[in-house]
XYZ file of C-alpha atoms in Angstrom:
714
model
C -31.704 27.117 19.063
C -32.926 23.517 19.249
C -30.436 20.916 18.031
C -31.031 19.423 14.598
C -32.329 15.913 14.221
C -30.212 13.336 12.431
C -26.476 12.647 12.426
C -23.941 15.312 13.486
C -23.038 17.799 10.768
C -19.342 16.956 11.393
C -17.935 13.850 13.016
C -14.168 13.204 13.034
C -12.844 9.884 14.340
C -9.266 8.601 14.612
C -7.880 11.245 12.234
C -4.146 10.990 11.531
C -2.030 13.286 9.345
C 1.717 13.168 8.686
C 4.048 15.808 7.297
C 7.067 13.753 6.327
C 8.141 12.052 9.565
C 6.115 14.463 11.739
C 2.854 13.096 13.159
C 0.759 16.291 13.021
C -2.671 14.882 13.938
C -2.651 11.886 16.250
C -6.038 10.204 16.327
C -8.209 13.339 16.533
C -11.803 12.785 17.674
C -14.232 15.726 17.542
C -17.968 16.076 16.911
C -20.075 19.094 15.957
C -23.725 18.128 16.280
C -24.952 21.537 15.089
C -24.387 25.230 15.689
C -20.896 26.542 16.370
C -17.876 24.789 17.863
C -14.633 26.601 18.615
C -11.245 24.894 18.529
C -8.337 26.551 20.325
C -4.766 25.587 21.058
C -1.221 26.857 21.096
C 0.710 27.333 17.876
C 1.768 24.056 16.236
C -0.911 21.926 17.900
C -2.520 20.913 14.593
C -5.498 23.286 14.304
C -4.859 24.399 10.727
C -3.977 20.830 9.734
C -7.378 19.734 11.057
C -9.043 22.260 8.733
C -6.988 21.107 5.766
C -7.779 17.465 6.480
C -11.502 18.205 6.608
C -11.205 19.972 3.247
C -9.228 17.096 1.674
C -6.111 19.228 1.245
C -3.703 16.873 3.044
C -3.477 13.050 3.058
C -5.071 11.528 6.123
C -6.386 8.328 7.634
C -9.356 7.778 9.903
C -12.907 9.008 9.340
C -14.459 12.408 8.540
C -18.240 12.405 8.110
C -20.451 15.259 6.929
C -24.023 14.698 8.097
C -23.298 10.971 8.252
C -21.594 10.761 4.824
C -17.895 9.893 4.645
C -15.905 12.677 2.958
C -12.333 11.675 3.818
C -10.589 10.618 0.649
C -12.636 12.929 -1.583
C -11.120 15.858 -3.432
C -11.440 19.412 -2.128
C -13.743 20.226 -5.046
C -16.085 17.373 -4.175
C -16.133 18.371 -0.497
C -16.942 21.980 -1.359
C -19.776 20.876 -3.650
C -21.178 18.748 -0.825
C -21.643 21.920 1.223
C -18.440 22.691 3.121
C -17.170 26.261 2.916
C -13.621 27.141 3.905
C -12.087 30.379 5.123
C -8.346 29.625 5.149
C -5.791 31.213 7.394
C -4.041 33.972 5.476
C -7.132 34.738 3.314
C -5.594 33.584 -0.022
C -7.333 36.066 -2.265
C -6.710 36.563 -5.990
C -4.666 39.728 -6.191
C -5.651 40.464 -9.791
C -9.429 40.252 -9.219
C -11.512 43.048 -7.782
C -13.726 42.582 -4.749
C -16.792 42.478 -6.960
C -15.200 39.959 -9.315
C -14.382 37.721 -6.336
C -17.999 37.758 -5.259
C -19.556 37.355 -8.718
C -17.238 34.432 -9.431
C -18.369 32.545 -6.327
C -22.063 33.473 -6.323
C -24.676 30.761 -6.877
C -28.013 31.815 -8.450
C -30.908 31.519 -6.058
C -28.740 30.980 -2.986
C -29.384 32.524 0.395
C -26.170 34.510 0.102
C -25.643 36.881 -2.809
C -23.150 39.688 -3.511
C -25.816 42.195 -2.521
C -26.277 40.547 0.874
C -22.519 40.486 1.371
C -22.331 44.217 0.693
C -25.148 44.802 3.171
C -23.366 42.724 5.798
C -19.928 44.238 5.140
C -20.506 47.846 3.976
C -16.759 48.379 3.826
C -16.549 45.858 0.947
C -19.195 47.792 -0.953
C -16.973 50.852 -0.702
C -13.998 48.873 -2.018
C -15.808 46.763 -4.644
C -13.571 47.939 -7.477
C -10.306 47.453 -5.581
C -8.106 44.469 -6.348
C -7.463 41.681 -3.861
C -3.949 43.006 -3.309
C -5.203 46.509 -2.483
C -7.190 45.642 0.655
C -6.271 46.037 4.295
C -6.001 42.994 6.543
C -9.508 43.461 7.884
C -10.974 44.003 4.432
C -9.187 40.916 3.096
C -10.628 38.809 5.900
C -14.111 40.127 5.228
C -13.765 39.161 1.571
C -12.435 35.691 2.421
C -15.415 35.070 4.704
C -17.841 36.406 2.114
C -16.355 34.233 -0.602
C -17.047 31.115 1.480
C -20.585 32.236 2.370
C -21.500 32.651 -1.299
C -21.243 28.858 -1.663
C -24.229 28.705 0.752
C -22.523 25.981 2.795
C -24.072 23.601 5.277
C -20.831 23.644 7.254
C -18.438 26.577 7.370
C -14.834 25.870 8.429
C -13.088 29.067 9.496
C -9.371 29.142 10.288
C -8.476 32.222 12.372
C -11.352 34.387 10.990
C -10.578 37.364 13.248
C -6.820 37.392 12.705
C -5.669 40.951 11.991
C -9.128 42.504 12.372
C -9.827 45.677 14.323
C -11.907 45.191 17.501
C -14.986 46.711 15.897
C -14.743 44.265 12.971
C -14.117 41.368 15.372
C -17.369 42.195 17.137
C -19.080 42.320 13.747
C -17.776 38.842 12.891
C -19.007 37.522 16.237
C -22.491 38.821 15.530
C -22.412 37.317 12.041
C -21.447 33.872 13.380
C -24.381 33.954 15.782
C -26.727 34.868 12.926
C -25.332 32.096 10.719
C -26.014 29.536 13.423
C -29.556 30.843 13.791
C -30.072 30.479 10.027
C -28.975 26.839 10.076
C -25.344 27.162 8.965
C -23.074 25.141 11.214
C -19.611 26.559 11.871
C -16.294 25.110 13.003
C -14.134 28.024 14.188
C -10.395 27.764 14.712
C -9.311 30.665 16.914
C -6.340 31.979 18.827
C -8.476 34.667 20.460
C -9.896 32.996 23.577
C -12.477 35.752 23.996
C -13.852 35.240 20.482
C -13.769 31.438 20.783
C -15.788 31.522 23.991
C -18.180 34.218 22.750
C -19.273 32.558 19.479
C -19.665 28.933 20.646
C -21.226 27.161 23.632
C -18.358 24.651 23.748
C -14.635 24.912 23.079
C -12.357 22.030 22.045
C -8.764 22.230 23.292
C -6.058 20.851 20.974
C -2.809 19.666 22.550
C 0.021 17.967 20.654
C -2.067 16.948 17.662
C -5.066 15.688 19.652
C -8.325 17.093 21.021
C -7.443 16.980 24.689
C -10.900 17.888 25.968
C -14.085 19.820 25.170
C -15.046 22.444 27.766
C -18.022 24.679 28.405
C -17.187 28.079 26.914
C -18.377 29.952 29.992
C -16.190 27.849 32.279
C -13.102 28.455 30.132
C -13.764 32.177 29.732
C -14.126 32.681 33.497
C -11.153 30.585 34.610
C -7.891 32.441 33.890
C -5.806 29.784 35.623
C -7.346 27.077 33.438
C -6.520 29.116 30.338
C -2.906 29.427 31.465
C -2.620 25.745 32.252
C -4.156 24.482 29.004
C -3.210 27.176 26.535
C -0.248 29.030 28.041
C -2.145 32.346 28.038
C -0.034 35.043 29.686
C 3.147 32.989 30.127
C 6.015 31.714 28.008
C 7.245 28.883 30.114
C 7.582 25.204 29.294
C 4.557 23.107 28.406
C 2.795 22.127 31.590
C -0.269 20.794 29.847
C -1.763 17.934 31.849
C -2.212 14.814 29.792
C -5.446 12.808 29.959
C -5.435 9.549 31.801
C -4.183 6.853 29.503
C -2.923 3.335 29.611
C 0.872 2.979 29.884
C 0.957 1.595 26.354
C -0.238 4.944 25.045
C 2.559 6.895 26.683
C 4.951 8.605 24.352
C 7.800 6.331 23.399
C 11.289 7.570 24.344
C 13.497 8.741 21.555
C 15.675 6.059 20.052
C 19.125 6.180 21.664
C 21.905 7.411 19.462
C 19.600 8.851 16.786
C 19.200 12.558 16.050
C 17.603 14.613 13.293
C 19.734 17.437 11.913
C 17.812 20.359 10.418
C 19.367 23.157 8.379
C 17.234 26.247 8.835
C 18.812 28.016 5.856
C 19.553 25.473 3.074
C 20.597 28.437 0.895
C 22.626 31.363 2.184
C 19.982 33.991 3.008
C 19.844 37.586 1.820
C 17.741 40.488 2.988
C 15.149 39.528 0.352
C 14.970 35.828 1.269
C 11.580 34.394 2.176
C 11.140 32.027 5.140
C 11.884 28.401 4.256
C 8.707 26.242 4.461
C 8.672 23.612 7.206
C 8.002 20.959 4.562
C 11.299 21.769 2.865
C 13.185 21.635 6.162
C 11.629 18.256 6.975
C 12.610 16.811 3.599
C 16.161 18.144 3.859
C 16.678 16.888 7.416
C 19.385 14.287 7.914
C 19.401 11.432 10.387
C 22.573 10.952 12.398
C 23.141 7.751 14.317
C 25.911 6.890 16.712
C 24.600 3.377 17.249
C 23.052 0.607 15.222
C 19.557 2.005 15.715
C 17.454 1.773 12.567
C 15.713 4.656 10.821
C 12.882 6.110 12.852
C 10.769 6.091 9.711
C 11.068 2.321 9.561
C 10.553 1.895 13.300
C 7.243 3.779 13.167
C 4.731 2.204 10.795
C 2.319 4.852 9.645
C -1.263 3.690 9.173
C -2.197 3.282 5.511
C -5.892 3.038 6.372
C -8.140 3.332 9.370
C -9.090 0.362 11.568
C -11.000 -2.219 9.534
C -10.556 -0.202 6.332
C -8.912 -1.393 3.121
C -7.685 0.912 0.378
C -6.666 0.562 -3.263
C -3.163 1.804 -4.048
C -2.501 3.511 -7.376
C 1.289 3.516 -7.698
C 3.613 5.045 -10.231
C 5.830 7.958 -11.177
C 3.604 10.989 -10.804
C 6.231 13.295 -12.277
C 5.828 11.597 -15.679
C 2.538 9.641 -15.461
C 0.564 11.861 -13.092
C -2.337 12.565 -15.439
C -2.842 8.886 -16.261
C -2.514 7.668 -12.669
C -4.966 10.270 -11.390
C -7.398 9.205 -14.111
C -7.204 5.613 -12.816
C -7.666 6.869 -9.252
C -10.768 8.873 -10.158
C -12.421 5.926 -11.922
C -11.835 3.617 -8.949
C -12.963 6.274 -6.487
C -16.147 6.763 -8.511
C -16.885 3.092 -7.877
C -16.922 3.871 -4.159
C -13.490 2.595 -3.113
C -11.013 4.561 -0.981
C -7.831 5.159 -2.983
C -4.284 6.241 -2.123
C -1.810 7.590 -4.664
C 1.740 6.320 -4.078
C 4.361 8.459 -5.810
C 7.432 6.560 -7.053
C 9.076 9.568 -8.669
C 12.843 9.642 -8.259
C 12.815 13.324 -7.331
C 11.501 14.595 -3.967
C 9.260 17.302 -5.463
C 5.788 17.585 -3.941
C 3.153 15.814 -6.071
C 0.073 15.924 -3.861
C 0.084 12.141 -3.440
C -1.217 10.721 -0.180
C 1.969 8.642 -0.059
C 4.701 11.009 -1.280
C 7.967 9.918 -2.839
C 10.114 10.979 0.103
C 8.032 8.875 2.504
C 8.593 5.750 0.389
C 12.258 6.603 -0.235
C 12.832 6.656 3.522
C 12.448 2.863 3.509
C 15.614 2.398 1.451
C 18.407 0.917 3.615
C 20.311 4.191 3.186
C 17.214 6.351 3.502
C 16.237 8.931 0.891
C 19.901 9.417 -0.031
C 19.784 5.963 -1.629
C 16.986 7.060 -3.983
C 17.356 10.745 -4.786
C 20.643 10.586 -6.675
C 21.786 12.053 -9.989
C 22.221 8.729 -11.797
C 18.795 7.707 -13.135
C 19.504 3.970 -13.162
C 20.644 4.024 -9.546
C 17.655 6.174 -8.576
C 15.170 3.766 -10.204
C 16.816 0.772 -8.546
C 16.772 2.571 -5.206
C 13.075 3.480 -5.433
C 12.253 -0.080 -6.514
C 13.873 -1.463 -3.371
C 12.352 1.236 -1.154
C 8.821 0.591 -2.464
C 9.218 -3.155 -1.987
C 10.320 -2.625 1.619
C 7.553 -0.071 2.207
C 4.750 -2.294 0.934
C 5.992 -5.232 3.018
C 5.255 -3.146 6.125
C 1.695 -2.199 5.153
C -1.669 -3.697 5.945
C -5.157 -2.881 4.741
C -4.350 -3.127 1.016
C -7.449 -4.082 -0.983
C -5.607 -4.028 -4.304
C -2.828 -2.273 -6.212
C -2.750 -0.954 -9.769
C -0.085 0.840 -11.772
C 0.615 2.119 -15.264
C 3.965 2.713 -16.908
C 6.610 1.732 -19.385
C 9.540 -0.577 -18.808
C 10.927 1.439 -15.903
C 7.589 1.934 -14.172
C 6.698 -1.740 -14.583
C 10.033 -2.825 -13.140
C 9.591 -0.474 -10.166
C 6.184 -1.748 -9.029
C 6.446 -5.466 -9.847
C 8.779 -6.527 -6.962
C 6.515 -4.798 -4.435
C 3.428 -6.441 -5.917
C 5.086 -9.835 -5.670
C 5.463 -9.289 -1.924
C 1.682 -9.169 -1.456
C -0.223 -12.383 -0.691
C -1.855 -14.397 -3.443
C -5.428 -13.198 -3.882
C -4.760 -9.475 -3.363
C -5.586 -7.971 -6.796
C -2.485 -6.731 -8.628
C -2.686 -5.076 -12.051
C -0.112 -3.303 -14.230
C -0.969 -1.468 -17.441
C 2.311 -1.725 -19.293
C 3.854 -1.203 -22.684
C 5.899 -4.346 -21.935
C 2.885 -6.665 -21.698
C 3.228 -8.026 -25.236
C 6.733 -9.370 -24.595
C 8.338 -11.706 -22.060
C 6.798 -10.749 -18.711
C 8.232 -13.548 -16.566
C 10.702 -11.128 -14.989
C 7.797 -8.997 -13.764
C 5.204 -11.610 -12.779
C 7.509 -14.265 -11.347
C 5.496 -16.733 -9.285
C 2.843 -14.225 -8.242
C -0.692 -13.553 -9.511
C 0.077 -10.182 -11.113
C -2.155 -9.327 -14.060
C -0.486 -7.336 -16.848
C -2.592 -5.455 -19.405
C -1.101 -4.210 -22.652
C -1.226 -0.402 -22.872
C -1.530 -0.539 -26.697
C -0.437 3.106 -27.034
C 2.421 4.532 -25.000
C 1.389 5.923 -21.625
C 2.254 9.485 -22.513
C -0.938 11.437 -21.935
C -4.674 10.849 -22.105
C -6.189 10.294 -25.527
C -8.960 8.241 -27.123
C -6.965 5.006 -26.790
C -5.321 5.424 -23.381
C -8.574 6.573 -21.777
C -10.281 3.359 -22.854
C -7.420 1.118 -21.765
C -6.892 2.864 -18.420
C -10.642 2.956 -17.711
C -10.820 -0.779 -18.374
C -7.905 -1.334 -16.016
C -9.426 0.825 -13.272
C -12.818 -0.871 -13.555
C -11.140 -4.281 -13.615
C -9.345 -3.425 -10.372
C -12.584 -2.189 -8.794
C -14.339 -5.372 -9.884
C -11.622 -7.588 -8.453
C -11.748 -5.723 -5.151
C -15.528 -5.961 -5.008
C -15.599 -9.681 -5.741
C -12.661 -10.579 -3.546
C -13.662 -12.957 -0.789
C -11.729 -14.585 1.998
C -10.563 -18.134 1.401
C -13.394 -20.220 2.857
C -12.565 -22.557 5.671
C -12.630 -26.097 4.401
C -10.408 -29.090 3.841
C -6.704 -28.660 4.574
C -4.779 -27.910 1.361
C -1.924 -30.035 0.028
C 0.353 -28.824 -2.764
C 1.232 -31.316 -5.537
C 3.703 -30.789 -8.394
C 2.885 -32.214 -11.814
C 4.257 -32.380 -15.354
C 2.594 -33.805 -18.445
C 4.654 -36.997 -18.088
C 3.502 -37.502 -14.439
C -0.153 -36.519 -14.902
C -1.485 -40.069 -14.567
C 0.038 -40.458 -11.104
C -1.210 -37.062 -9.929
C -4.771 -37.847 -11.021
C -4.737 -41.087 -9.044
C -3.431 -39.279 -5.950
C -5.954 -36.432 -6.115
C -8.813 -38.939 -6.449
C -7.550 -40.722 -3.337
C -7.068 -37.506 -1.316
C -10.042 -35.378 -2.332
C -12.267 -36.543 0.530
C -10.049 -35.065 3.222
C -7.725 -32.639 1.407
C -7.988 -29.832 -1.062
C -5.414 -30.670 -3.739
C -3.573 -27.691 -5.244
C -1.726 -28.860 -8.363
C 1.225 -26.840 -9.660
C 2.728 -27.199 -13.126
C 6.461 -27.790 -12.597
C 7.614 -25.153 -15.061
C 10.002 -23.214 -12.824
C 7.485 -20.578 -11.854
C 5.070 -23.326 -10.802
C 7.442 -24.537 -8.116
C 8.097 -20.980 -7.025
C 4.359 -20.314 -6.741
C 3.887 -23.431 -4.630
C 6.691 -22.466 -2.275
C 5.409 -18.902 -2.037
C 2.135 -20.281 -0.647
C 4.111 -22.425 1.779
C 6.042 -19.351 2.914
C 2.771 -17.450 3.398
C 1.415 -20.252 5.572
C -1.434 -21.033 3.160
C -0.118 -24.542 2.425
C 1.117 -26.775 5.244
C 1.803 -30.058 3.432
C 3.524 -30.873 0.138
C 3.578 -33.843 -2.227
C 6.497 -32.868 -4.463
C 6.049 -35.655 -6.978
C 7.648 -33.819 -9.922
C 11.027 -32.259 -9.144
C 12.055 -31.841 -12.788
C 12.791 -28.116 -12.337
C 16.034 -29.073 -10.589
C 17.243 -30.847 -13.736
C 16.645 -27.711 -15.807
C 18.411 -25.565 -13.223
C 21.554 -27.733 -13.087
C 21.671 -28.587 -16.816
C 20.715 -25.252 -18.385
C 17.096 -25.916 -19.347
C 14.354 -23.338 -19.893
C 12.006 -24.347 -17.039
C 14.509 -24.040 -14.220
C 14.008 -23.792 -10.496
C 15.897 -21.241 -8.398
C 18.558 -22.005 -5.820
C 15.799 -21.677 -3.212
C 13.927 -24.774 -4.431
C 12.712 -26.633 -1.289
C 13.634 -23.538 0.758
C 10.083 -22.766 1.904
C 9.589 -26.358 3.079
C 12.824 -26.126 5.080
C 11.932 -22.745 6.585
C 8.343 -23.574 7.476
C 9.119 -27.140 8.578
C 6.100 -28.584 6.765
C 5.787 -32.339 6.061
C 7.266 -33.174 2.640
C 6.597 -36.283 0.569
C 8.325 -36.330 -2.790
C 9.675 -38.261 -5.705
C 11.938 -37.876 -8.728
C 9.281 -37.247 -11.356
C 10.590 -36.143 -14.795
C 14.207 -35.825 -13.642
C 15.060 -37.776 -16.775
C 14.618 -34.704 -18.953
C 15.758 -31.126 -19.561
C 13.401 -28.699 -21.340
C 14.215 -26.443 -24.289
C 12.179 -24.619 -26.924
C 12.029 -25.694 -30.584
C 14.898 -27.962 -31.733
C 16.958 -25.061 -33.041
C 17.085 -23.523 -29.550
C 18.991 -26.476 -28.034
C 22.523 -25.196 -27.251
C 25.327 -26.458 -29.504
C 27.137 -28.001 -26.567
C 24.388 -30.630 -26.433
C 24.899 -31.747 -30.050
C 24.574 -35.514 -30.313
C 22.444 -35.866 -27.170
C 19.247 -37.909 -27.091
C 16.382 -35.496 -27.885
C 12.617 -35.946 -28.016
C 10.171 -33.526 -29.645
C 7.404 -33.217 -27.076
C 5.494 -30.698 -29.232
C 6.483 -28.040 -31.808
C 7.468 -25.631 -29.033
C 9.113 -28.014 -26.535
C 12.165 -30.215 -27.074
C 13.256 -32.612 -24.318
C 16.805 -33.816 -23.708
C 17.564 -37.031 -21.799
C 19.760 -36.592 -18.729
C 22.974 -38.608 -18.506
C 24.224 -40.735 -15.583
C 26.732 -37.977 -14.684
C 24.014 -35.292 -14.698
C 21.676 -37.484 -12.673
C 24.388 -37.985 -10.094
C 24.712 -34.207 -9.667
C 20.934 -33.826 -9.487
C 20.645 -36.550 -6.848
C 23.356 -35.017 -4.665
C 21.825 -31.507 -4.921
C 18.366 -32.729 -3.914
C 19.809 -34.959 -1.191
C 21.578 -32.028 0.440
C 18.275 -30.129 0.642
C 16.462 -33.144 2.068
C 19.031 -33.274 4.864
C 17.817 -29.844 5.997
C 14.165 -30.916 6.200
C 12.606 -31.982 9.491
C 10.017 -34.391 8.045
C 10.615 -35.918 4.607
C 9.776 -39.130 2.789
C 11.215 -39.650 -0.702
C 9.781 -42.446 -2.829
C 11.805 -43.813 -5.764
C 9.862 -45.478 -8.648
C 12.285 -48.145 -9.849
C 10.170 -48.875 -12.957
C 10.738 -45.400 -14.486
C 10.431 -41.756 -13.535
C 8.298 -40.361 -16.386
C 5.830 -41.468 -19.047
C 8.674 -41.691 -21.603
C 11.097 -43.410 -19.193
C 9.773 -46.953 -19.571
C 10.667 -50.017 -21.666
C 10.125 -49.182 -25.330
C 9.894 -45.404 -24.660
C 12.466 -42.875 -25.988
C 14.023 -41.989 -22.609
C 14.253 -45.470 -21.103
C 17.747 -45.592 -19.530
C 18.089 -47.799 -16.421
C 21.762 -46.819 -15.953
C 20.965 -43.108 -15.787
C 18.088 -43.729 -13.361
C 20.315 -45.907 -11.202
C 22.895 -43.091 -10.974
C 20.152 -40.779 -9.700
C 18.860 -43.268 -7.135
C 22.329 -44.129 -5.848
C 23.293 -40.466 -5.490
C 20.184 -39.774 -3.435
C 20.720 -42.738 -1.134
C 24.399 -41.870 -0.774
C 23.660 -38.262 0.182
C 20.551 -38.306 2.358
C 21.157 -38.983 6.057
C 18.168 -41.171 6.810
C 16.463 -40.979 10.205
C 13.093 -41.948 11.641
C 11.609 -38.751 10.194
C 13.697 -38.555 7.000
C 13.354 -41.631 4.801
C 14.007 -42.935 1.293
C 11.795 -45.762 0.052
C 12.267 -47.691 -3.196
C 9.014 -48.831 -4.846
C 9.225 -51.527 -7.598
C 6.773 -49.783 -9.915
C 6.669 -47.117 -12.607
C 5.819 -43.589 -11.425
C 2.447 -43.677 -13.236
C 1.413 -47.121 -11.935
C -1.567 -47.132 -9.552
C 0.540 -49.034 -7.003
C 3.115 -46.241 -6.864
C 0.410 -43.572 -6.507
C -1.079 -45.583 -3.633
C 2.346 -45.790 -1.964
C 2.782 -41.995 -2.171
C -0.679 -41.400 -0.696
C 0.031 -43.843 2.146
C 3.335 -42.119 2.915
C 1.648 -38.738 2.918
C -1.121 -39.861 5.259
C 1.437 -41.323 7.637
C 3.395 -38.070 7.776
C 0.445 -35.683 7.898
C -1.756 -37.657 10.266
C -4.269 -38.315 7.509
C -4.836 -41.934 8.571
C -5.719 -40.808 12.093
C -8.166 -38.214 10.691
C -9.891 -40.773 8.511
C -10.175 -43.306 11.342
C -11.538 -40.601 13.627
C -14.217 -39.719 11.109
């Protein structure tokens, strides 16, 4: 038969599948242009897993194309409707349905295959048409399983061990049928243990070894060469694996086992009886323990499993599938319908199988104590353990196009720390019942978007469907519109408060020709956001004009920095130019929120929601020493002190004018900082908002960052 024009009916590239920590398929590449292709291999080589991956029954990465159309990531139902029939190993018939009911249920009107044609092809089924699925022999069951798949009139038929358990006369009948199917335009992928059948029904045979397609051979060559069969497939011998490996670069060689680490499997987790069924391998894998006699880390952490194929990005839908499975799958389906590959990440605190591409036990393995740190009886400890495990897991991933979740207080708390680990610009969305309250603890300094769930996330209804659909479409839209940061002027981060705005505007006007100015509101989270970008390497120079967050941190204000203020600058060794902007004030809410211990202090009502408190000389001394100690750890720093006042309301005639308090701050800084050629303090006889002071800051910044040289060069 002449080959078909167009793309191959089946093309698999770089296919990977994991069962727990076991790498079942390891970059499988196989192509079926048309006709029949047989796949053979010893037990445990990954043949059945290949079938399941093609049918969307197991999570996978890589590419699976049907006639040029990507099907990996689709549901089994979608794949079947696209024209892929499946004959599974073990038949999997409905015991309560008769043969005829099986066939009538699967029949499509007007299709090439009908129940009548099946009965003509398999007369034995016609004789047994009123027998139930549990009343058939092995051969009859296999005939029915094959017929059931043919009634879908597939373009591609995937058959896993179709002749298993059949009598020789029926095997010959199946061989003839496969030849006829190929002649009628149905392409077939046959997984076989019977070498004779594999070579008889297909012109080429793919050999699977250790989760990979080792080679594709001419069927006649393999059938005639008994020694080759023994060497590749172990036919006729039960010795050790002598399979020759293909030539490969040394880097592709199997890595030696980590010293001092062993997996302990318990083959019978429950004391067996004569009626016990075999324990599934999946259960044994999940129950396995890791023993270590050295400081070697968990093998799960040492081996980073691919989240997506090369050059591919996926959307993660994360949450507790044991309680929010219906809602999370709804979100997944909406995003997938927009054409985006999606992975479900299960954060359930029980190791039960959920069908997620990223199961709970895989994420739990990233806890410092492994899964035992997550799957515990105490719910609070389990939630905290999964939160940490998911944060550590996501930090090791790449290829994330966006992440979305839905949940209550617990679910929101579980996903938020992991989302905060992702770079700014990666879309992050949580549908939460907590969105109408204080969300600072969830968002932090990141760009997480939180959408109010309105109704509790406890099932799909008229309200939750609308809200979740909006969230899913919003995520898809953000992913679609996301663009890389364009190359342009080098960015500089600048901190600002309302009382230092005039100075910042003058500086940005002076710098905008050769720098992109990123201004951060010094509200606690603003400073954290700035330093997060420094830590990510997106900002490599800082003008920290407004350090007021330190005053709130040390004096109990509401817009406080963390103890890690200036930490990113120290770690990344970026040039730092700064000042003491707004260190004359501590922020509180409305006047009634000012703590009683500050009764009698000088207060200023900035607006109905913000009350400012003037810092004292003693407090300014502590602030100056704290900042000075951090400056001593910086490589390149230039601190400018505006002697005329440090905020818009710290000036003659203004409510916070207090030269003694300012002097205590300046003296503490100069007494603490160890000045060197690259670490300087400069006093400027101007107010912080005077044009002369802004010009001095810009000049200091250009000197440290090389800006003057750039301008002269241009």
